[in-house]
Short mmCIF file of N, CA and C in Angstrom, two decimals:
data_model
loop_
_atom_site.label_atom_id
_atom_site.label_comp_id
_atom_site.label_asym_id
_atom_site.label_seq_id
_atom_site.Cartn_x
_atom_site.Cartn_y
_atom_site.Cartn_z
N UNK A 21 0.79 -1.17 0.00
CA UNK A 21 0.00 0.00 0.00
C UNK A 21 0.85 1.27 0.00
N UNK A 22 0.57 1.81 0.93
CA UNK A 22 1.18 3.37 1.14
C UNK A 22 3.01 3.45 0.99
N UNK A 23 3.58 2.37 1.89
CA UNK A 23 4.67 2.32 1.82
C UNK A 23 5.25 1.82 0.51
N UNK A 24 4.80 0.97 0.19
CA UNK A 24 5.23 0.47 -1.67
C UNK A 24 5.46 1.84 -2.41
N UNK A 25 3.98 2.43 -2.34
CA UNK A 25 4.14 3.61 -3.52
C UNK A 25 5.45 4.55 -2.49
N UNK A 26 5.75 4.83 -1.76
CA UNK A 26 6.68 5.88 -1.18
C UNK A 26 7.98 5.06 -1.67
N UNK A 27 8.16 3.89 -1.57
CA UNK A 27 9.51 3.39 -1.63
C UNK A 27 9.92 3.32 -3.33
N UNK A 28 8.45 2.96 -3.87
CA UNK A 28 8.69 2.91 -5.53
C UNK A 28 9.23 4.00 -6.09
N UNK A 29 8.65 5.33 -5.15
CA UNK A 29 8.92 6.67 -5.91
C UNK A 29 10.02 7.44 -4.66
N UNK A 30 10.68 6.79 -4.37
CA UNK A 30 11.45 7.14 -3.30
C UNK A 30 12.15 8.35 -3.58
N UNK A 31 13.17 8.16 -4.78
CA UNK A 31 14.13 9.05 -5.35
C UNK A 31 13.56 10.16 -5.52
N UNK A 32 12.75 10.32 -6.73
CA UNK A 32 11.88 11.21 -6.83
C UNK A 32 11.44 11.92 -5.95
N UNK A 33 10.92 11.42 -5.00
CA UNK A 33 10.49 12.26 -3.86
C UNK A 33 11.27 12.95 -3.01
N UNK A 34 12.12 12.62 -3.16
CA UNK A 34 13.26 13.00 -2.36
C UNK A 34 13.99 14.39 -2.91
N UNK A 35 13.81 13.71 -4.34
CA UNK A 35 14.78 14.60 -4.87
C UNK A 35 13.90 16.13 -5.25
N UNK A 36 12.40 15.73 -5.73
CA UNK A 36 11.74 17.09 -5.55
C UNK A 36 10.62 17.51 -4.59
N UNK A 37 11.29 17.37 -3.78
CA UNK A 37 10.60 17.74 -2.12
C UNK A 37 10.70 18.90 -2.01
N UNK A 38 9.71 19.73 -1.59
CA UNK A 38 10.18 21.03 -0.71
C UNK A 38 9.57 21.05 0.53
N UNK A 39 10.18 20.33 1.79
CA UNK A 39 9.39 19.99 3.13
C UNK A 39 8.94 20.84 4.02
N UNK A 40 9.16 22.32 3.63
CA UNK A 40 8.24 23.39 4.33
C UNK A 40 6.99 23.41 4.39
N UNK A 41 6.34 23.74 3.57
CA UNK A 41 5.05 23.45 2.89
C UNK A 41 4.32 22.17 3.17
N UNK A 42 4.87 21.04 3.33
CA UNK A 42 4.37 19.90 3.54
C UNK A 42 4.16 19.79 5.10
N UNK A 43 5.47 19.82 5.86
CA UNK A 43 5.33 20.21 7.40
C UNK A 43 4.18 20.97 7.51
N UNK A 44 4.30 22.25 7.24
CA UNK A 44 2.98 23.46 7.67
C UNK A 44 1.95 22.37 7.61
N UNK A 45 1.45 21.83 6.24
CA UNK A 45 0.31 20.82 6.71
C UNK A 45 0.39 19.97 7.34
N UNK A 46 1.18 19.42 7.85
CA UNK A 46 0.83 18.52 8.48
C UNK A 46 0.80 18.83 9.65
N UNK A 47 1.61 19.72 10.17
CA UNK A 47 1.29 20.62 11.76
C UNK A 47 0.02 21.15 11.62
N UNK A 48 -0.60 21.46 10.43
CA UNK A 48 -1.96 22.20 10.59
C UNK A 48 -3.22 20.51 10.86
N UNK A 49 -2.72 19.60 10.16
CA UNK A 49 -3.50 18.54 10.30
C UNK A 49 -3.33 17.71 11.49
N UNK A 50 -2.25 18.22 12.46
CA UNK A 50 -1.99 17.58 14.11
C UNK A 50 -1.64 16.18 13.79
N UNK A 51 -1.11 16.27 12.81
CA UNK A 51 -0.31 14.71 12.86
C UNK A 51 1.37 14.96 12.36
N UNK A 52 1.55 16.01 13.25
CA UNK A 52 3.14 16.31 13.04
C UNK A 52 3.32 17.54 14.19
N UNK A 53 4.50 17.41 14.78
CA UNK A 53 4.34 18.30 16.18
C UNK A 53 6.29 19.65 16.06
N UNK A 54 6.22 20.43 16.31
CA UNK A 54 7.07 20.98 16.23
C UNK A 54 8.54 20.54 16.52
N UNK A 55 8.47 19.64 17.38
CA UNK A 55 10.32 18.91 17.53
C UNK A 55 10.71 18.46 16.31
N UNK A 56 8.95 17.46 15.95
CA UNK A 56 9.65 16.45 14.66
C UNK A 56 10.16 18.08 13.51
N UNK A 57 9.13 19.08 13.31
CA UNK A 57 9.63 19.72 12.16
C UNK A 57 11.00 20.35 12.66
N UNK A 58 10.75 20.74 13.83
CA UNK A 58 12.76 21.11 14.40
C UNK A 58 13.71 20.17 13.93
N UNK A 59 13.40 19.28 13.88
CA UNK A 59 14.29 17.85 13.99
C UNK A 59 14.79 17.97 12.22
N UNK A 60 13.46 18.05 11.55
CA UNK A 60 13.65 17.61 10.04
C UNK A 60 14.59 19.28 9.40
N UNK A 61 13.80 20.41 10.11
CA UNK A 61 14.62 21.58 9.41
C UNK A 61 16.39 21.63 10.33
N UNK A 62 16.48 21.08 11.27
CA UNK A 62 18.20 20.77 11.71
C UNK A 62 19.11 20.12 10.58
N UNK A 63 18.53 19.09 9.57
CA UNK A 63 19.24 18.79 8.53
C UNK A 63 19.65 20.00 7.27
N UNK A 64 20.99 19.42 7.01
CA UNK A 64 21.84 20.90 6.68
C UNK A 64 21.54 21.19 5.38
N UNK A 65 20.73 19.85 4.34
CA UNK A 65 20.43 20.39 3.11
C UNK A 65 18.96 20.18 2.77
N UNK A 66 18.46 20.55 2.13
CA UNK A 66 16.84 20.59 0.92
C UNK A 66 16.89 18.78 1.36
N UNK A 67 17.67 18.47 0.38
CA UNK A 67 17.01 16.80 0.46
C UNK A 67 17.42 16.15 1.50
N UNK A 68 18.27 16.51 2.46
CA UNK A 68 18.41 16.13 3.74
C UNK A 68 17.23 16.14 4.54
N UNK A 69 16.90 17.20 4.61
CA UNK A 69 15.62 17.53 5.11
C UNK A 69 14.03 16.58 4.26
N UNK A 70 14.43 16.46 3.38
CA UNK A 70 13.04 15.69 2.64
C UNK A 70 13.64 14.72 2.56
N UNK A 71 14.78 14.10 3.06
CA UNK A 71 14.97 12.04 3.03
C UNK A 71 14.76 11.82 4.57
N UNK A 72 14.95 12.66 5.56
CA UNK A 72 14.30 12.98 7.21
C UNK A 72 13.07 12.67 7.57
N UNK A 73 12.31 13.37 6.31
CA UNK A 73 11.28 13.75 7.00
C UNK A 73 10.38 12.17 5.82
N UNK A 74 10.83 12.40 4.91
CA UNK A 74 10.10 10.98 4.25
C UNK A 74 10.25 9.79 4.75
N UNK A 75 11.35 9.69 5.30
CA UNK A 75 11.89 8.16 6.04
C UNK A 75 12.13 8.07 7.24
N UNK A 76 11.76 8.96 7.81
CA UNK A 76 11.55 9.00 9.81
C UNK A 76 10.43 9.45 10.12
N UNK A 77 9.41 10.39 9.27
CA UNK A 77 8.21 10.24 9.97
C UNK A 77 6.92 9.93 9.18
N UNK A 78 6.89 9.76 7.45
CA UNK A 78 5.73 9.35 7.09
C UNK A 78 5.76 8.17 6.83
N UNK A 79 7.08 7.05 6.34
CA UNK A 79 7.23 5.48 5.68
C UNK A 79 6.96 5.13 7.47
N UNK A 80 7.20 5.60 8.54
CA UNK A 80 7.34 4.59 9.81
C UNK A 80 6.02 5.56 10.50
N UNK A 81 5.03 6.33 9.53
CA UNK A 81 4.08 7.12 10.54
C UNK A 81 2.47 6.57 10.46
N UNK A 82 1.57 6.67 10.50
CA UNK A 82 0.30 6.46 10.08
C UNK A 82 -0.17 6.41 9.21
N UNK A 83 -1.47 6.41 9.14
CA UNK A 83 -2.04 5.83 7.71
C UNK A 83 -2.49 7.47 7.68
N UNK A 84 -2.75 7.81 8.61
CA UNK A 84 -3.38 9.33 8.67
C UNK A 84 -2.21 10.43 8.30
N UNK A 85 -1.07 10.27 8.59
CA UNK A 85 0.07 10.84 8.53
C UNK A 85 0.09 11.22 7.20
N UNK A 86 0.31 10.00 6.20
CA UNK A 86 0.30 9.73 5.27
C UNK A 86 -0.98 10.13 4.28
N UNK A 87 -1.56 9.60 4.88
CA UNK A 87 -2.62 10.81 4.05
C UNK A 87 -2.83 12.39 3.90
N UNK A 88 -1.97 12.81 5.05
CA UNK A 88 -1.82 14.42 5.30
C UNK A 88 -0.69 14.80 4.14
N UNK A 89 0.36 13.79 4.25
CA UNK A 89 1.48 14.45 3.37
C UNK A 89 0.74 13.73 1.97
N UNK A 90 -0.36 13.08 1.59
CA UNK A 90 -0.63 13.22 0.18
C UNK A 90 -1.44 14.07 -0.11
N UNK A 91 -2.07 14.58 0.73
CA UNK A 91 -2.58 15.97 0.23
C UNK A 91 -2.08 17.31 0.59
N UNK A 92 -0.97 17.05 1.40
CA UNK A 92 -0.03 18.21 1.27
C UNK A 92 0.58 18.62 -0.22
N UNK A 93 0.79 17.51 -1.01
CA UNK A 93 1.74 17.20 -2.27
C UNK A 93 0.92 17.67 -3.16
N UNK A 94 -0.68 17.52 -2.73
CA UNK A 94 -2.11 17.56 -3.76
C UNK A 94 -1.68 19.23 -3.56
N UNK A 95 -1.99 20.11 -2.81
CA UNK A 95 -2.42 21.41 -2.76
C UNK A 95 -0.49 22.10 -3.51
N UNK A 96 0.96 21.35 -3.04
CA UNK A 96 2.10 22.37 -3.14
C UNK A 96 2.77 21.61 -4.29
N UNK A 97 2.72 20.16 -4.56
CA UNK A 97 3.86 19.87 -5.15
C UNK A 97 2.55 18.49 -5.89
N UNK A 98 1.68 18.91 -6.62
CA UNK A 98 0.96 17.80 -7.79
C UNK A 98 1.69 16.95 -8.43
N UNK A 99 2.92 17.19 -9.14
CA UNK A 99 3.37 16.07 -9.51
C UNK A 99 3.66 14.95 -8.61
N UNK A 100 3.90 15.42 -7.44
CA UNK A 100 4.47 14.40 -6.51
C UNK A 100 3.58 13.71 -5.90
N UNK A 101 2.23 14.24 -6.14
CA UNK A 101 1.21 13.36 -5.26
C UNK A 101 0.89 12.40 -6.37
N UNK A 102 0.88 12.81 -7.57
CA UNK A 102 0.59 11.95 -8.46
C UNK A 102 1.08 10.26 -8.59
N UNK A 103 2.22 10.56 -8.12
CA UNK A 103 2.95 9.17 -7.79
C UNK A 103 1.79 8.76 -6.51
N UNK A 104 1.95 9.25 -5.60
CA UNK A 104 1.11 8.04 -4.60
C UNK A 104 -0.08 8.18 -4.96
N UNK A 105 -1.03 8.19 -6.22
CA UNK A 105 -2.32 7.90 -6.15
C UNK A 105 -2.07 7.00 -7.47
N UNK A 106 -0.83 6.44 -8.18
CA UNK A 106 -0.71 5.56 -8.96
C UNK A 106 -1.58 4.55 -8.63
N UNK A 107 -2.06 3.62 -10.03
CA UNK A 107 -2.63 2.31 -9.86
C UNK A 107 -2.13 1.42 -9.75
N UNK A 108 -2.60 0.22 -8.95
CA UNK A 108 -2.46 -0.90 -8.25
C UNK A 108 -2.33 -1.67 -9.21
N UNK A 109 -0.79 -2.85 -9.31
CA UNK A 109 -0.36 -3.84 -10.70
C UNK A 109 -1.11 -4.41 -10.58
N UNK A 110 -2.11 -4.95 -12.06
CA UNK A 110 -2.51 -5.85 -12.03
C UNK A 110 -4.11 -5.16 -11.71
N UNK A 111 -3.90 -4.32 -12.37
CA UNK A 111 -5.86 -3.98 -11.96
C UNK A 111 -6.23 -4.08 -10.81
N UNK A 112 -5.68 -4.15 -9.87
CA UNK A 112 -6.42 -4.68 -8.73
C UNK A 112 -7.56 -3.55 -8.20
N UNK A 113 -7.34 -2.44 -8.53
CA UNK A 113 -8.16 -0.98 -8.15
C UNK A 113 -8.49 -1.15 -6.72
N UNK A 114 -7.51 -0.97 -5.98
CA UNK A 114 -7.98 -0.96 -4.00
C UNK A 114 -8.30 0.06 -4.26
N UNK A 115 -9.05 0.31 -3.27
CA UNK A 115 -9.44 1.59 -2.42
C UNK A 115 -8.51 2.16 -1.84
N UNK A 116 -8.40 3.89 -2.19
CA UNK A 116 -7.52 4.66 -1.20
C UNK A 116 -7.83 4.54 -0.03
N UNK A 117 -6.65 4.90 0.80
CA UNK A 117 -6.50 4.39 2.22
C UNK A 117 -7.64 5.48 2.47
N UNK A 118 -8.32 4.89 3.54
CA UNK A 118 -9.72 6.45 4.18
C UNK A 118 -9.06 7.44 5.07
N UNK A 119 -9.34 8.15 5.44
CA UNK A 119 -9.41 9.27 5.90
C UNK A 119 -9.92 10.94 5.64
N UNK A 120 -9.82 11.56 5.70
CA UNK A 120 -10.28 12.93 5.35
C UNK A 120 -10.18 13.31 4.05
N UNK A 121 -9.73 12.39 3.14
CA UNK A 121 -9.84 12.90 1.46
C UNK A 121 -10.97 12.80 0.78
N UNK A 122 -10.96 13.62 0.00
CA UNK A 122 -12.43 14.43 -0.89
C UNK A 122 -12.68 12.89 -1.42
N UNK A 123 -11.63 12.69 -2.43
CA UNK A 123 -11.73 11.42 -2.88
C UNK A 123 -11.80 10.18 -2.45
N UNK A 124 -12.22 9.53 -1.38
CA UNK A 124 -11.81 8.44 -0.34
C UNK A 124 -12.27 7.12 -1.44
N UNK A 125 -13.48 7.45 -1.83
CA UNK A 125 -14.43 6.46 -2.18
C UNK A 125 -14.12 5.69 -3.52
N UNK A 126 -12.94 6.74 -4.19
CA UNK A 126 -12.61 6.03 -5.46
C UNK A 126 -10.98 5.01 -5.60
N UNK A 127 -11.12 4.36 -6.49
CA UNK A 127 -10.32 3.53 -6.82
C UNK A 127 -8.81 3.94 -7.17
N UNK A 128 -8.00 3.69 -6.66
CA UNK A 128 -6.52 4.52 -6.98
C UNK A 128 -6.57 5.22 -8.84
N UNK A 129 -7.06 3.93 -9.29
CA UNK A 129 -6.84 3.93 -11.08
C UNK A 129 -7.64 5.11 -11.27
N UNK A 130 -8.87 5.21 -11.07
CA UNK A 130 -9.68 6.25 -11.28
C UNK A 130 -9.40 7.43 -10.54
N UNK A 131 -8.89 7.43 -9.16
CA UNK A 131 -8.32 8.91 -8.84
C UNK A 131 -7.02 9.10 -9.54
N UNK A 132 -6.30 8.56 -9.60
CA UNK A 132 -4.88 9.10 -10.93
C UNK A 132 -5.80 9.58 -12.05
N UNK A 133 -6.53 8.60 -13.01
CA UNK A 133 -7.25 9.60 -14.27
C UNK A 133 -7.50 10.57 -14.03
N UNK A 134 -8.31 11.36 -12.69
CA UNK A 134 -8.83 12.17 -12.43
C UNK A 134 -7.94 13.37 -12.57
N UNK A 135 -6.64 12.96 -11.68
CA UNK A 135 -5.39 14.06 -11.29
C UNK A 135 -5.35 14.14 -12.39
N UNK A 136 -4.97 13.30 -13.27
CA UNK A 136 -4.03 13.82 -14.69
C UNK A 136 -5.13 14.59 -15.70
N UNK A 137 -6.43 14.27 -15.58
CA UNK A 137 -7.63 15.03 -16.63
C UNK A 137 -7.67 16.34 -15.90
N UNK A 138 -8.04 16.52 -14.64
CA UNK A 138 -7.98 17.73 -14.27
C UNK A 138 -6.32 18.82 -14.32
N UNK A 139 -5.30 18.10 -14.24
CA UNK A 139 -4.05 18.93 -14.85
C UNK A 139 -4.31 19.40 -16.30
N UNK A 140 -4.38 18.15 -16.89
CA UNK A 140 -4.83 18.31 -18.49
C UNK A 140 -5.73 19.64 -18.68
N UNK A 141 -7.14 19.49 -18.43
CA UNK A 141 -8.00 20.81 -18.13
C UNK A 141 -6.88 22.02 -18.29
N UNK A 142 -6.79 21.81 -17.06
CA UNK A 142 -5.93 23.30 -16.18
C UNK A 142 -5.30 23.54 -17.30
N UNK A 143 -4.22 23.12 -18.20
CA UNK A 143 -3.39 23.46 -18.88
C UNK A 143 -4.01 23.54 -20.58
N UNK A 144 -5.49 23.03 -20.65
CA UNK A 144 -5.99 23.67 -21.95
C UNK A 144 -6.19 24.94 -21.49
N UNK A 145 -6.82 25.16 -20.49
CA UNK A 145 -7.25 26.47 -20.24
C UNK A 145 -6.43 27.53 -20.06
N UNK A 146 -5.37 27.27 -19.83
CA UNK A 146 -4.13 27.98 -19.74
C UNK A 146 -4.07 28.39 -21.11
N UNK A 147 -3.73 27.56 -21.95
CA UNK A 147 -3.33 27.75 -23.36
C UNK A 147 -4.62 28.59 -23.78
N UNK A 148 -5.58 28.24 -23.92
CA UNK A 148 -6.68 29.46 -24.38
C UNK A 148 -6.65 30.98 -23.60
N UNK A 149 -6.16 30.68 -22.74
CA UNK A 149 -6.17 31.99 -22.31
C UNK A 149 -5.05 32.31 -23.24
N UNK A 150 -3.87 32.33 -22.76
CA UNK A 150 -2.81 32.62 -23.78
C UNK A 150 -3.09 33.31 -25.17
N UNK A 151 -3.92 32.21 -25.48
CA UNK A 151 -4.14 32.95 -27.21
C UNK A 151 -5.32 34.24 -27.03
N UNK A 152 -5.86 33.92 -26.43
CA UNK A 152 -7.20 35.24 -26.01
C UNK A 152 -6.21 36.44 -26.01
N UNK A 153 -5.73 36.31 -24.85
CA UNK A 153 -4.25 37.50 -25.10
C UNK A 153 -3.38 38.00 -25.89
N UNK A 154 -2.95 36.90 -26.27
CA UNK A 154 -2.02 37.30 -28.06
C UNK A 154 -3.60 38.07 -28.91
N UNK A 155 -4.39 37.61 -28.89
CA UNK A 155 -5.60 38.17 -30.00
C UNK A 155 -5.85 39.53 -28.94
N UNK A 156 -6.07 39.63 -28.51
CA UNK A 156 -6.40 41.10 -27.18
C UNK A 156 -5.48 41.72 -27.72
N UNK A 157 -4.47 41.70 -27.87
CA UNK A 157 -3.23 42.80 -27.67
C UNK A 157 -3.00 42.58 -28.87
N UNK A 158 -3.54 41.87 -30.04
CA UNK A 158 -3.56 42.44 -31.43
C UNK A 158 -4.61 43.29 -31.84
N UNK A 159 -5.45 43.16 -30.99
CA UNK A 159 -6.66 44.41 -30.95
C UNK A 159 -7.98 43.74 -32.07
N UNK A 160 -8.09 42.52 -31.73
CA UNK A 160 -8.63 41.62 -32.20
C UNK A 160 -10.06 41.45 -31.49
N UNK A 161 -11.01 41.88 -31.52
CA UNK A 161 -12.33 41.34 -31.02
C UNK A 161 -12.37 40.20 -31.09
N UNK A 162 -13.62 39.36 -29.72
CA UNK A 162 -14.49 38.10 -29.43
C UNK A 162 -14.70 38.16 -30.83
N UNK A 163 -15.51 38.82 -30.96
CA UNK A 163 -16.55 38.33 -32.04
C UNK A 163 -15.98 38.12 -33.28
N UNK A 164 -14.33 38.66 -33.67
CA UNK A 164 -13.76 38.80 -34.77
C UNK A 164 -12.74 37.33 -34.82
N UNK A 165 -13.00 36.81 -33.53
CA UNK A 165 -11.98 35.81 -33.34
C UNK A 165 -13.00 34.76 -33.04
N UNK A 166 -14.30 34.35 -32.73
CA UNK A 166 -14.85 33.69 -32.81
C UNK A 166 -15.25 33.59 -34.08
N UNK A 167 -15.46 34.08 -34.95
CA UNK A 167 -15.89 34.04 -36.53
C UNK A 167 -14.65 33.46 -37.00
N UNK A 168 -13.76 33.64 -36.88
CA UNK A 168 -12.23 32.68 -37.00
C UNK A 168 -12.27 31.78 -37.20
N UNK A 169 -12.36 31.42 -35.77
CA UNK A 169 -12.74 29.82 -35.50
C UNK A 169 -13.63 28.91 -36.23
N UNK A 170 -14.49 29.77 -36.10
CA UNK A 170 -15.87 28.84 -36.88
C UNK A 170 -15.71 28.91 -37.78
N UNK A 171 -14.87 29.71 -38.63
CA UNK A 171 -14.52 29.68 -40.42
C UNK A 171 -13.73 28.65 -40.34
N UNK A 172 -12.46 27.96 -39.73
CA UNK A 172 -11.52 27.44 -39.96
C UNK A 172 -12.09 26.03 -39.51
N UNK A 173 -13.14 25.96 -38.22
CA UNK A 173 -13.08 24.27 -38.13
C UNK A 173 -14.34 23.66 -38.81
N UNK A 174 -14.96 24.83 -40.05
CA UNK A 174 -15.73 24.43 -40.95
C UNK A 174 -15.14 23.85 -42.17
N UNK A 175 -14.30 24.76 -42.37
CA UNK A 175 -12.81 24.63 -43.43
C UNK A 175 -12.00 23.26 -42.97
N UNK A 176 -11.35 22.94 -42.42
CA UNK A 176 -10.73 22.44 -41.97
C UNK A 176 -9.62 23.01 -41.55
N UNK A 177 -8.44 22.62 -41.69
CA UNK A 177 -6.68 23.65 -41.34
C UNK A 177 -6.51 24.34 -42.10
N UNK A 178 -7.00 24.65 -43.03
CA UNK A 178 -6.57 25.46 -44.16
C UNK A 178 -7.23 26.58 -44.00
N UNK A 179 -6.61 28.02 -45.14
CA UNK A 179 -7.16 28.83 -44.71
C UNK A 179 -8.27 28.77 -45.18
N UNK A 180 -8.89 30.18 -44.63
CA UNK A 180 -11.33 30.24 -44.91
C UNK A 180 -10.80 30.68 -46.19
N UNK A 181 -12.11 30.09 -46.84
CA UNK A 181 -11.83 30.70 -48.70
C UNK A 181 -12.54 31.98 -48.71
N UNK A 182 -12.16 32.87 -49.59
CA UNK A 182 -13.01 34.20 -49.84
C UNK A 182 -14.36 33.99 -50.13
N UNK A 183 -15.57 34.59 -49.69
CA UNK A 183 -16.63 34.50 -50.14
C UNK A 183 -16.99 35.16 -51.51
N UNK A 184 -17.77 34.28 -51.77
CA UNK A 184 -18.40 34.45 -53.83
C UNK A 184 -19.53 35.05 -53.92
#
């Protein structure tokens, strides 16, 4: 379970940790107490501090623990949570561990699709904005750029033909 996916993605995690952010939650979620984050920020480097704090208090901590630092990763560092909501070899689709997540009820396989469709989203929408802007600051109207569109995915890729 929990520990597999931490040990599978060990390196990784390690290597793009930023354990401030993750601490804060988990001191805010009371399943982490100020010595341990004294303890983990006393280590002298970045990944010192995130091989501390990954391998002394969440691989040997709770199931609850562990669920705090995967949605710590959900709200600061998404790629990284993405690894622990990977699917189970072999189809098996367990159930995420329970506790306080939005998602409790779904199947690892189906909460990963989810993460990665909703990044996906996020980053069409990004890109449309983008171009809204390049067209804005060409001084390009909605309405001159929606008529665009609809000329071209009537057309296909090519350009709109002149009207006859």
């Amino acid at each position: 379970g929990c520990k597999r996916l931490i040990a599978a993605n060990f390196d990784l995690l390690i290597s793009d940790l930023d354990p401030r952010p993750v601490m804060d939650h988990l001191i805010s979620d009371l399943v982490f107490d100020f010595d341990d984050y004294e303890d983990v920020e006393s280590k002298q480097t970045r990944r010192a501090q995130a091989t501390a704090l990954v391998k002394s208090y969440i691989i040997t901590g709770s199931l609850k623990r562990f669920k705090s630092f995967r949605n710590a990763l959900d709200r600061n560092q998404r790629h990284l949570a993405q690894l622990l909501y990977q699917p189970f070899p072999e189809g098996q689709g367990q159930s995420v561990p329970g506790g306080a997540d939005e998602h409790e009820d779904l199947s690892t396989d189906a909460r990963y699709f989810q993460v990665v469709t909703e990044d996906f989203v996020r980053h069409i929408y990004a890109e449309i904005g983008e171009w809204k802007g390049i067209a804005v600051s060409l001084g390009l109207s909605d309405a001159l750029i929606e008529q665009q569109s609809d000329g071209k995915s009537e057309q296909g890729l090519g350009h709109a033909s002149p009207d006859t």
